[in-house]
Every structure is written in structure tokens, then in C-alpha cells.
Amino acid sequence: MPKLFVFAIGGTGSRVLKALTFLLASGVQLKNTDEIIPIVLDPHANNDDLLRTRDLLREYGNIRAGLQTKPTSGFFGTEIKTLNRSIGGNATIADTYVFELQGVQQEKFRDYINFDGMDAPAKAFASLLFSDENLETKMDIGFVGNPNIGSTVLNQFRNSDVFQAFAENFGANDRIFIVSSIFGGTGAAGFPILLKNIRGAQAIGQIPNPAFLRDAKIGAVSVMPYFSLTTNDNKLIDPASFIAKTKAALNYYQKGVNPAVNALYYIGDDQTKAYTYDPGAGGQKNEAHFVEMASALSIVDFMNTDDNSLSVTNGKPNNPVYKEFGIEQDGISIQLGNLANATKQIISLPLSKMALFSTYLNQRIRQAAGTVQWSKANPVISTAFLNSGFFNSVKNFDTGFRQWLTEMRENKRSFEPFLLDAPNLGHIVRGFEPKKKGIFGGESDVKLDIVDDFDQTLNKTAEGKAYSSEADKLIQLFSESTDQFIHDKLPKVLDY
């Protein structure tokens, strides 16, 4: 099967990749591939957005590695690999999803371009392109809203061992997707530079498979402003400039970028939420936002597009398309019912299953282990297994999932599709509570109990099944049982 390379550029790239990871873990399917290779590019290597995504991907990989039978659907049904592992191990590149850009750590931009070593004419020309503030920028916190700096530094990526390994591993039928924002510095600069170097690989020289890269099927999402920043007189990024930068970038993209992409997705939102301006080490911990999940869905849409619609001739897509994301019902608080049918069809069942699994993990599994029928059948899910490294990875991943949902719920606009840990499982999917007719014709709540109802679904699903290991049993059984429970008890979730 073809591979999908996802280039996640800057902080927005990491947050969208995090949302994609949760969607894939819940069972959202990508067509035309069975292997995803994320490549994260961000000079601000210690920002919290990037570190949280890195840790999440590591736990996802641990869970897949702990399964003897790798699922191809349902929970954790998609393979996510580092570039190193995808090529079978390579000493020239690190076994990581996040790749450092050379020469940016603890270095000012003036030193990176050797400004002080330039002759007088070159120095004068550089002074026209870069302000004194640009030259004094320390690049280990990113390009702080300056795409002119970013484009200069990010162009080095084409000469890196990582780009070389990517090109070596790229096949004729593989695909590429680029995630970036358009209103900052890293993403706005990185997207057109990366696209140019992929399409123009033949001109670089010494790049493997240049024809494959030239004619690659490439999709991209360009995230427009959807948040602001707190006021700070000393800040290097001015949120008041976001719209102006977006307009300038869109004008540039229209001429040089849009025709080179098979499918380009645009998304943005009101700048209602003001995040804390904190560019230092350990900073940039932005709360998850619905826009990032919607942006991740552009990757799903791109992969669900058939090859015939993504043809390229001599580096030029034959039928480039441009898409936007919309919801069915506007509002400051979004539930699944507010989404368009096409979106609900992709995420309603998988995310509802993961929410139900999360509730059981936190409310019931330790009491059920070794005592309830489903857990006692071989292999036994015992309390010892619940202290294993594999289960710790599952719990760590679930902690991230719950935090992701909490942050989207508390953001503006908010996305609050679930009531995790609801005592009545019939209320766990907001807006889809099951109802039944009362004896006098009125409606009353259906009480769905985690013990009387979901345990019984687990028991029935596990009956007569054989699992390769405790880990396989946990993932397969809960993927199948949550699916069955929603179809039987919460069928309104499937109304789209």
C-alpha cells in the first residue's frame, strides 16, 4: 500500500497532527494508505505544543508495538511510523518524528547568515531585506511571525539527511500532505519552500527519485487566523498583523503555490480566544481548538480522494482543487449534531467509541479485571496486566485524549461532543440521548448502566473469541464492544 508523508510545520502543524493522531486512534479510516510517516519541522524544539504531540505519537507507537496482531481497522488501526523505522532503520537520521533544523539553536539570525562577515554591498542588501529586529532574533523560539527569516532558514531542509531519507523512501504512488499556518513565520514560510523543493527536486541535484517527487500527489491545509495573543509591549509577534499577513500570503500563494498543489484546504475562525504570549523554552502551550481537528479532517478527505483525481504532469497538477470547511449549524458551542453530515459520517462513531472506552477505563476497568466474565476468559485481564507497561501507555494516551477534549470544550469556539464519565451512558454523547415512550405517552430517559449494560455487551462480544495476548484482547474487544453498544443502545449517533 502507498505511504502518506505528513509534514507538520510550526506550532499549528504539531497541534493538527495531534488531532489527527486522536482521530486515527479512535478508528477514523484513511483510504489509499496503511502507513503514515509524520515529519515535524519546528525550530522552537522545546515548545509544549510540539512536545505533547511527540509524546502522544510515542505512546501510539508503543501501543501498536505491544499488539501481536496489528489491527487494520478500529482502535489504533493505522500504522504511524517514524521515517527511520519506515526505511528499516538508518544511522544517518534519528528515530524520531521531530527533526531539528541545523544552526538555529541558541543562534541569532545575524549569525546564521554571517551578517558581520559580509562585504559592504552584501551587508547593505541584507539590511534592505531584514530589519535590525530580524537580525537580532534568536531562532530557537521559532521565526516569531517573520516569514522572511523562516524562508531563509527552512530552505536548508532540502540539503539535510532527513530530506534525503524521505526522497529515498518515496514511491511513485505515495502521497504528501503539508500542514501549516499562514499567519505566522514558520508555517507561512515553510509551506511554499517545502513545496518548491519537492516539485523542483530534479533541480537540486543528488536527490533520489526526483521524478517521483516532481509528480507527487500533494495536499495541504493552510490554517488562517483562529486565535489571538495576549497584549504584551515586549512581544515579538503582534496579533494585529495576523490578517494583513494572511492577505499578503494568500496573494503570494495564488500565484506560486496554488497551481502546484493537487488539493489545497483553507480554514480559519474568529480570533475570539487570546492565548498567552510565551515564546520561551517550555512555552507555547496553546489549548486544543476545534479548528485543528477540522484541519486534520482535510488529511482524511485528501486520502479518500482517488488517484485519478490527483494526476500530475511534469510537476503540474492537472485538476487542482481548493476546499473550505463548514459546519451545518453555527454557534459558539459545537456538538456532533452541529456538524455537516459528511463530517459526522467520518467522526461520530469513532470518537463516540473512544469516549465510551475512556469512561470505562476510568470508571470501571479496575473493578472488572479478573471478576467480570469478559475479563476472566483467556487471556485473563488481571490487575497485574493493569500495571503493565502496555496498559500504562494506553492510560497515558487516554489522559491525552481527555485533556484534548477538555481543552476544546473550554476554548472559544468550544467543541463539546461528550460527557465523559456520565453515570448514565445514555448521556455520554451530547445531543444524542436515547429516549423511550413512557406509559402515558410522554418521553423518559433510558438508563444505560456501565455494569448492567456495557459489561453485558463486553461479555457477549468476548464469548467464544480467541485473542493472541492481553493487549490484543483489550484493544480488539473494546473496539468491537463499543461499536456494538452504540449501534444497539445509541443508534441516534449514527443518524447522518
Coordinates of C-alpha atoms in Angstrom, one line a residue:
M1 CA 0.0 0.0 0.0
P2 CA 1.2 3.6 -0.7
K3 CA 2.6 5.7 2.2
L4 CA 1.5 9.1 3.4
F5 CA 4.1 11.6 4.5
V6 CA 2.7 14.3 6.7
F7 CA 4.9 17.4 7.1
A8 CA 3.7 19.3 10.2
I9 CA 5.3 22.7 10.2
G10 CA 5.4 25.0 13.2
G11 CA 3.1 25.0 16.3
T12 CA -0.1 24.7 14.3
G13 CA 1.4 21.8 12.4
S14 CA 2.0 20.0 15.7
R15 CA -1.5 20.7 17.0
V16 CA -3.2 19.5 13.8
L17 CA -1.0 16.3 13.9
K18 CA -2.1 15.7 17.5
A19 CA -5.7 15.9 16.4
L20 CA -5.1 13.5 13.6
T21 CA -3.5 11.1 16.0
F22 CA -6.6 11.0 18.2
L23 CA -8.8 10.6 15.2
L24 CA -6.8 7.6 13.9
A25 CA -6.6 6.1 17.4
S26 CA -10.4 6.2 17.6
G27 CA -10.7 4.3 14.3
V28 CA -11.1 7.0 11.6
Q29 CA -10.1 5.3 8.4
L30 CA -7.7 6.7 5.8
K31 CA -8.1 5.2 2.4
N32 CA -5.3 4.6 -0.1
T33 CA -2.7 4.1 2.6
D34 CA -1.9 1.9 5.6
E35 CA 1.2 3.8 6.8
I36 CA 1.6 7.4 7.9
I37 CA 5.0 9.0 8.4
P38 CA 4.9 12.3 10.2
I39 CA 7.8 14.7 9.8
V40 CA 7.6 17.6 12.3
L41 CA 9.6 20.7 11.4
D42 CA 9.8 23.5 14.0
P43 CA 12.9 25.5 15.2
H44 CA 11.2 26.0 18.5
A45 CA 12.1 22.5 19.5
N46 CA 11.1 22.8 23.2
N47 CA 7.7 24.3 22.9
D48 CA 4.9 22.5 24.7
D49 CA 2.7 22.0 21.6
L50 CA 5.4 20.1 19.9
L51 CA 6.5 18.1 23.0
R52 CA 2.9 17.0 23.7
T53 CA 2.5 15.8 20.1
R54 CA 5.8 14.0 20.2
D55 CA 4.9 12.2 23.5
L56 CA 1.4 11.3 22.1
L57 CA 2.9 9.7 19.0
R58 CA 5.4 7.8 21.1
E59 CA 2.5 6.3 23.1
Y60 CA 0.6 5.5 20.0
G61 CA 3.7 3.6 18.7
N62 CA 4.1 1.8 22.0
I63 CA 0.5 0.6 21.8
R64 CA 0.9 -0.7 18.2
A65 CA 4.2 -2.3 19.1
G66 CA 2.6 -4.1 22.0
L67 CA 0.0 -5.8 19.9
Q68 CA 0.8 -9.3 18.4
T69 CA -2.0 -8.9 15.8
K70 CA -1.8 -5.4 14.3
P71 CA -5.4 -4.1 13.7
T72 CA -6.2 -2.7 10.3
S73 CA -9.4 -1.0 11.5
G74 CA -11.0 0.1 14.7
F75 CA -8.9 1.4 17.6
F76 CA -5.2 2.1 16.6
G77 CA -5.9 0.6 13.2
T78 CA -3.5 2.8 11.3
E79 CA 0.3 2.4 11.4
I80 CA 2.2 5.6 12.3
K81 CA 5.9 5.3 11.9
T82 CA 9.0 7.4 12.2
L83 CA 10.9 8.0 9.0
N84 CA 13.7 5.9 10.4
R85 CA 11.5 2.9 11.1
S86 CA 9.8 3.2 7.8
I87 CA 13.1 2.7 6.0
G88 CA 14.1 -0.1 8.2
G89 CA 16.5 1.8 10.4
N90 CA 19.1 4.3 9.3
A91 CA 22.0 5.5 11.3
T92 CA 22.1 8.8 9.4
I93 CA 18.8 10.0 10.9
A94 CA 17.3 9.9 14.3
D95 CA 14.4 7.6 15.2
T96 CA 12.1 10.5 15.9
Y97 CA 9.1 12.3 14.5
V98 CA 10.7 15.7 15.2
F99 CA 13.7 16.9 13.2
E100 CA 16.0 19.7 14.3
L101 CA 16.9 22.4 11.9
Q102 CA 20.7 23.0 11.9
G103 CA 22.1 26.2 13.1
V104 CA 19.1 27.6 14.9
Q105 CA 19.6 26.6 18.5
Q106 CA 20.8 29.5 20.6
E107 CA 21.8 31.4 17.5
K108 CA 20.7 34.8 16.3
F109 CA 19.7 35.3 12.7
R110 CA 22.5 37.7 12.0
D111 CA 25.0 34.9 13.0
Y112 CA 23.1 32.3 10.9
I113 CA 23.6 34.4 7.7
N114 CA 27.1 35.6 8.8
F115 CA 25.9 39.2 8.5
D116 CA 29.1 40.6 10.2
G117 CA 31.3 38.7 7.7
M118 CA 29.6 40.1 4.6
D119 CA 31.2 42.7 2.4
A120 CA 29.7 46.1 2.3
P121 CA 27.4 45.6 -0.7
A122 CA 26.0 42.3 0.6
K123 CA 25.5 43.8 4.0
A124 CA 23.6 46.7 2.5
F125 CA 21.4 44.4 0.5
A126 CA 20.7 42.2 3.6
S127 CA 19.8 45.3 5.5
L128 CA 17.1 46.0 3.0
L129 CA 15.6 42.5 3.4
F130 CA 15.9 42.2 7.2
S131 CA 15.4 44.8 10.0
D132 CA 17.6 45.2 13.0
E133 CA 14.9 43.3 15.0
N134 CA 15.0 40.5 12.4
L135 CA 18.8 40.2 12.7
E136 CA 18.7 40.1 16.5
T137 CA 16.1 37.4 16.6
K138 CA 17.1 34.2 18.4
M139 CA 15.8 31.5 16.2
D140 CA 15.4 28.8 18.9
I141 CA 12.0 30.2 19.7
G142 CA 10.9 30.0 16.1
F143 CA 10.6 32.7 13.5
V144 CA 8.2 34.7 15.6
G145 CA 5.9 35.8 12.8
N146 CA 8.7 36.6 10.3
P147 CA 8.3 34.5 7.1
N148 CA 11.3 36.4 5.6
I149 CA 13.5 34.8 8.3
G150 CA 11.8 31.4 8.0
S151 CA 12.1 31.1 4.3
T152 CA 15.9 31.7 4.5
V153 CA 16.4 29.1 7.3
L154 CA 13.9 26.5 6.1
N155 CA 15.4 26.3 2.7
Q156 CA 18.3 24.3 4.3
F157 CA 16.0 21.4 4.8
R158 CA 16.5 20.2 1.2
N159 CA 20.2 19.6 1.9
S160 CA 19.5 17.6 5.1
D161 CA 19.9 13.8 5.7
V162 CA 16.2 13.8 6.6
F163 CA 15.1 15.1 3.2
Q164 CA 17.5 12.7 1.6
A165 CA 16.0 9.8 3.5
F166 CA 12.5 11.0 2.7
A167 CA 13.3 11.1 -1.0
E168 CA 14.9 7.6 -0.9
N169 CA 11.8 6.2 0.7
F170 CA 9.2 8.0 -1.6
G171 CA 7.5 5.8 -4.1
A172 CA 5.6 6.6 -7.2
N173 CA 2.2 6.1 -5.6
D174 CA 3.0 7.6 -2.2
R175 CA 1.4 10.9 -1.2
I176 CA 2.4 14.0 0.7
F177 CA 0.4 16.3 2.9
I178 CA 1.7 19.6 4.3
V179 CA 0.2 21.2 7.4
S180 CA 1.0 24.9 8.2
S181 CA -0.5 28.2 9.3
I182 CA -0.5 31.2 7.1
F183 CA -0.4 34.0 9.6
G184 CA 2.9 33.3 11.5
G185 CA 6.5 32.8 10.5
T186 CA 7.4 29.2 10.5
G187 CA 4.4 27.7 8.7
A188 CA 3.9 30.6 6.3
A189 CA 7.5 30.3 5.1
G190 CA 7.9 26.6 5.4
F191 CA 4.9 25.6 3.2
P192 CA 5.9 27.3 -0.1
I193 CA 9.6 26.5 0.4
L194 CA 9.0 22.8 1.1
L195 CA 6.6 22.6 -1.8
K196 CA 9.1 24.2 -4.2
N197 CA 11.8 21.8 -3.1
I198 CA 9.6 18.8 -3.6
R199 CA 8.3 19.8 -7.0
G200 CA 11.8 21.0 -8.0
A201 CA 13.8 18.1 -6.7
Q202 CA 15.4 17.5 -10.1
A203 CA 17.0 20.9 -10.0
I204 CA 18.5 20.4 -6.6
G205 CA 20.8 17.5 -7.6
Q206 CA 21.8 14.3 -5.8
I207 CA 18.2 13.8 -4.7
P208 CA 16.8 10.2 -5.1
N209 CA 13.6 9.6 -7.0
P210 CA 13.3 13.3 -8.3
A211 CA 10.7 12.4 -10.9
F212 CA 8.5 10.7 -8.2
L213 CA 8.7 13.9 -6.1
R214 CA 8.1 16.2 -9.1
D215 CA 4.9 14.4 -9.9
A216 CA 3.8 13.5 -6.3
K217 CA 0.2 13.8 -5.2
I218 CA 0.4 16.7 -2.7
G219 CA -2.3 18.0 -0.5
A220 CA -2.0 20.9 2.1
V221 CA -4.1 22.7 4.6
S222 CA -3.3 26.4 5.2
V223 CA -4.7 27.5 8.5
M224 CA -5.8 31.1 8.6
P225 CA -6.1 33.1 11.9
Y226 CA -8.3 31.4 14.5
F227 CA -6.8 32.8 17.8
S228 CA -5.2 36.0 19.1
L229 CA -2.4 36.6 21.7
T230 CA -2.4 38.5 25.0
T231 CA -1.2 42.0 24.9
N232 CA 2.5 42.5 25.8
D233 CA 4.5 45.6 24.9
N234 CA 7.7 43.4 24.6
K235 CA 6.2 40.7 22.4
L236 CA 7.8 39.9 19.1
I237 CA 4.5 38.8 17.5
D238 CA 1.7 41.3 17.0
P239 CA -1.7 39.6 16.6
A240 CA -3.0 42.8 15.0
S241 CA -0.8 41.9 12.0
F242 CA -2.3 38.4 11.5
I243 CA -5.0 39.4 9.0
A244 CA -2.6 41.6 7.0
K245 CA 0.0 38.8 6.8
T246 CA -2.7 36.4 5.8
K247 CA -3.9 38.6 2.9
A248 CA -0.3 39.1 1.7
A249 CA 0.4 35.3 1.9
L250 CA -2.8 34.4 0.1
N251 CA -1.9 36.8 -2.7
Y252 CA 1.5 35.1 -3.0
Y253 CA 0.1 31.6 -2.8
Q254 CA -2.4 32.4 -5.5
K255 CA 0.5 32.9 -8.0
G256 CA 3.1 30.4 -7.0
V257 CA 1.6 27.9 -4.6
N258 CA -2.0 27.1 -5.5
P259 CA -1.2 25.7 -9.0
A260 CA 1.4 23.3 -7.6
V261 CA -0.9 21.6 -5.1
N262 CA -3.4 18.9 -6.0
A263 CA -5.8 19.8 -3.2
L264 CA -5.4 22.9 -1.0
Y265 CA -7.6 23.3 2.1
Y266 CA -8.4 26.6 3.8
I267 CA -9.8 27.1 7.3
G268 CA -10.0 29.8 9.9
D269 CA -12.2 31.2 12.6
D270 CA -12.9 34.3 14.7
Q271 CA -10.0 35.4 16.7
T272 CA -12.0 35.2 19.9
K273 CA -9.5 33.3 22.1
A274 CA -6.4 35.1 23.2
Y275 CA -3.6 32.7 24.1
T276 CA -0.8 33.6 26.4
Y277 CA 2.2 35.0 24.6
D278 CA 5.0 32.8 25.8
P279 CA 7.7 32.1 23.1
G280 CA 10.4 30.9 25.5
A281 CA 11.6 27.3 26.3
G282 CA 8.6 25.3 27.5
G283 CA 6.2 27.9 26.4
Q284 CA 3.6 27.9 23.6
K285 CA 1.1 25.5 25.3
N286 CA -2.0 26.5 23.4
E287 CA -5.2 24.9 24.2
A288 CA -6.6 22.5 21.6
H289 CA -9.1 24.1 19.3
F290 CA -11.9 22.7 17.0
V291 CA -10.2 24.3 14.0
E292 CA -7.2 21.9 14.5
M293 CA -9.5 18.9 14.4
A294 CA -11.3 20.2 11.4
S295 CA -7.9 20.7 9.8
A296 CA -6.9 17.1 10.5
L297 CA -10.1 16.1 8.6
S298 CA -8.6 17.7 5.5
I299 CA -6.0 14.9 5.5
V300 CA -8.8 12.3 5.7
D301 CA -10.5 14.0 2.8
F302 CA -7.3 14.1 0.7
M303 CA -6.6 10.4 1.3
N304 CA -10.2 9.5 0.5
T305 CA -9.7 11.1 -3.0
D306 CA -9.0 8.6 -5.7
D307 CA -5.7 8.6 -7.6
N308 CA -7.4 9.6 -10.9
S309 CA -8.4 12.9 -9.4
L310 CA -4.8 13.7 -8.3
S311 CA -2.9 13.3 -11.5
V312 CA 0.2 15.4 -12.2
T313 CA 2.0 16.0 -15.4
N314 CA 5.6 17.4 -15.4
G315 CA 5.1 18.8 -11.9
K316 CA 1.8 20.4 -12.6
P317 CA -1.4 19.1 -11.1
N318 CA -4.0 18.6 -13.8
N319 CA -7.1 19.4 -11.8
P320 CA -6.1 21.3 -8.6
V321 CA -9.0 21.8 -6.2
Y322 CA -9.5 24.3 -3.3
K323 CA -11.7 23.5 -0.4
E324 CA -13.0 25.1 2.8
F325 CA -14.5 23.6 5.9
G326 CA -18.0 24.5 7.2
I327 CA -20.5 23.3 9.8
E328 CA -24.2 22.8 9.4
Q329 CA -25.3 25.0 12.4
D330 CA -23.2 27.9 13.6
G331 CA -22.8 28.5 17.3
I332 CA -20.3 29.3 20.0
S333 CA -20.6 25.7 21.3
I334 CA -20.5 22.8 18.8
Q335 CA -21.7 19.3 19.3
L336 CA -21.8 16.5 16.8
G337 CA -25.3 17.5 15.8
N338 CA -24.0 20.9 14.6
L339 CA -21.7 19.3 12.0
A340 CA -22.4 18.6 8.4
N341 CA -23.4 15.1 7.5
A342 CA -20.2 14.4 5.7
T343 CA -18.2 15.2 8.9
K344 CA -20.5 13.3 11.2
Q345 CA -20.2 10.3 9.0
I346 CA -16.4 10.3 9.5
I347 CA -16.0 11.1 13.2
S348 CA -19.3 10.5 15.1
L349 CA -19.0 6.7 15.6
P350 CA -15.2 6.5 16.1
L351 CA -15.0 9.4 18.6
S352 CA -18.1 8.2 20.5
K353 CA -16.4 4.7 20.8
M354 CA -13.3 6.3 22.2
A355 CA -15.3 8.4 24.6
L356 CA -17.0 5.2 25.9
F357 CA -13.7 3.4 26.1
S358 CA -12.2 6.3 28.1
T359 CA -15.1 6.3 30.5
Y360 CA -14.8 2.5 31.1
L361 CA -11.0 2.8 31.6
N362 CA -11.5 5.5 34.3
Q363 CA -14.7 4.3 36.0
R364 CA -14.8 0.5 35.8
I365 CA -11.9 -1.5 34.5
R366 CA -10.0 -2.0 37.8
Q367 CA -13.2 -3.3 39.5
A368 CA -14.0 -5.5 36.5
A369 CA -10.5 -7.0 36.0
G370 CA -10.4 -10.7 36.9
T371 CA -14.0 -10.6 38.2
V372 CA -16.4 -9.9 35.3
Q373 CA -17.0 -12.7 32.7
W374 CA -15.3 -10.9 29.8
S375 CA -12.1 -10.4 31.7
K376 CA -11.8 -14.0 33.0
A377 CA -11.8 -15.7 29.6
N378 CA -8.3 -16.5 28.4
P379 CA -6.2 -14.5 28.2
V380 CA -7.3 -13.1 31.6
I381 CA -7.3 -9.3 32.0
S382 CA -6.0 -9.2 35.6
T383 CA -4.9 -6.5 37.9
A384 CA -1.3 -7.4 37.1
F385 CA -1.9 -6.6 33.5
L386 CA -3.3 -3.2 34.5
N387 CA 0.1 -2.5 36.0
S388 CA 2.0 -3.4 32.8
G389 CA 3.9 -1.0 30.5
F390 CA 1.4 -1.6 27.7
F391 CA -1.6 -0.6 29.9
N392 CA 0.4 2.4 31.1
S393 CA 0.8 3.5 27.5
V394 CA -3.0 3.1 27.0
K395 CA -3.7 5.2 30.1
N396 CA -1.2 7.9 29.1
F397 CA -2.8 8.1 25.7
D398 CA -6.2 8.3 27.3
T399 CA -5.1 11.1 29.6
G400 CA -4.0 13.0 26.5
F401 CA -7.4 12.3 24.8
R402 CA -9.3 13.6 27.8
Q403 CA -7.1 16.7 28.0
W404 CA -7.7 17.3 24.3
L405 CA -11.5 17.1 24.7
T406 CA -11.3 19.3 27.8
E407 CA -9.3 22.0 26.1
M408 CA -11.6 22.0 23.0
R409 CA -14.6 22.3 25.4
E410 CA -13.2 25.2 27.2
N411 CA -11.9 27.0 24.1
K412 CA -13.8 29.6 22.0
R413 CA -15.4 28.4 19.9
S414 CA -16.0 25.3 22.0
F415 CA -16.4 21.8 20.9
E416 CA -18.1 19.6 23.5
P417 CA -19.4 16.4 21.9
F418 CA -19.2 14.2 25.0
L419 CA -19.9 14.0 28.7
L420 CA -17.1 11.7 29.8
D421 CA -17.8 9.6 33.0
A422 CA -21.5 10.2 32.8
P423 CA -23.3 7.9 35.3
N424 CA -25.9 7.2 32.6
L425 CA -24.0 6.1 29.5
G426 CA -27.1 7.2 27.5
H427 CA -25.9 10.8 28.1
I428 CA -22.3 10.3 27.1
V429 CA -22.8 11.7 23.6
R430 CA -24.3 15.1 24.0
G431 CA -27.4 15.8 22.0
F432 CA -28.0 12.1 21.2
E433 CA -29.6 10.8 24.4
P434 CA -31.7 7.8 23.8
K435 CA -35.4 8.2 24.7
K436 CA -38.3 5.9 25.1
K437 CA -42.0 6.4 25.3
G438 CA -43.5 6.5 28.8
I439 CA -46.6 4.5 29.7
F440 CA -48.7 7.7 29.3
G441 CA -47.2 8.7 26.0
G442 CA -44.5 11.0 27.3
E443 CA -40.8 10.5 26.9
S444 CA -38.4 9.4 29.6
D445 CA -34.7 8.8 29.8
V446 CA -33.2 5.4 29.1
K447 CA -30.9 4.4 31.9
L448 CA -27.8 2.8 30.4
D449 CA -25.6 1.4 33.2
I450 CA -21.9 0.7 32.8
V451 CA -22.3 -2.6 34.8
D452 CA -25.7 -3.8 33.7
D453 CA -25.4 -2.7 30.1
F454 CA -21.8 -2.2 28.9
D455 CA -20.4 -5.2 30.9
Q456 CA -23.0 -7.4 29.3
T457 CA -22.0 -6.1 25.8
L458 CA -18.4 -6.9 26.6
N459 CA -19.4 -10.4 27.9
K460 CA -21.4 -11.2 24.7
T461 CA -18.7 -9.9 22.4
A462 CA -15.9 -11.8 24.1
E463 CA -17.9 -15.1 24.1
G464 CA -16.1 -17.7 22.0
K465 CA -13.4 -15.3 20.9
A466 CA -9.6 -16.1 21.0
Y467 CA -7.1 -13.3 21.4
S468 CA -3.3 -13.5 21.0
S469 CA -2.5 -11.6 24.2
E470 CA -4.0 -9.5 27.0
A471 CA -3.0 -6.4 25.0
D472 CA -4.7 -7.7 21.8
K473 CA -7.8 -8.5 23.8
L474 CA -8.1 -5.1 25.4
I475 CA -7.9 -3.2 22.1
Q476 CA -9.9 -5.6 19.9
L477 CA -12.6 -6.4 22.5
F478 CA -13.2 -2.7 23.4
S479 CA -13.2 -1.6 19.8
E480 CA -15.8 -4.2 18.8
S481 CA -17.9 -3.8 22.0
T482 CA -18.1 0.0 21.9
D483 CA -19.2 -0.3 18.3
Q484 CA -21.9 -2.8 19.1
F485 CA -23.0 -0.8 22.2
I486 CA -23.5 2.4 20.1
H487 CA -25.3 0.5 17.3
D488 CA -27.6 -1.2 19.8
K489 CA -28.1 1.4 22.5
L490 CA -27.3 4.8 21.0
P491 CA -28.3 4.4 17.3
K492 CA -29.2 8.1 17.0
V493 CA -25.4 8.8 17.0
L494 CA -25.4 7.1 13.5
D495 CA -28.1 9.4 12.1
Y496 CA -26.4 11.3 9.4

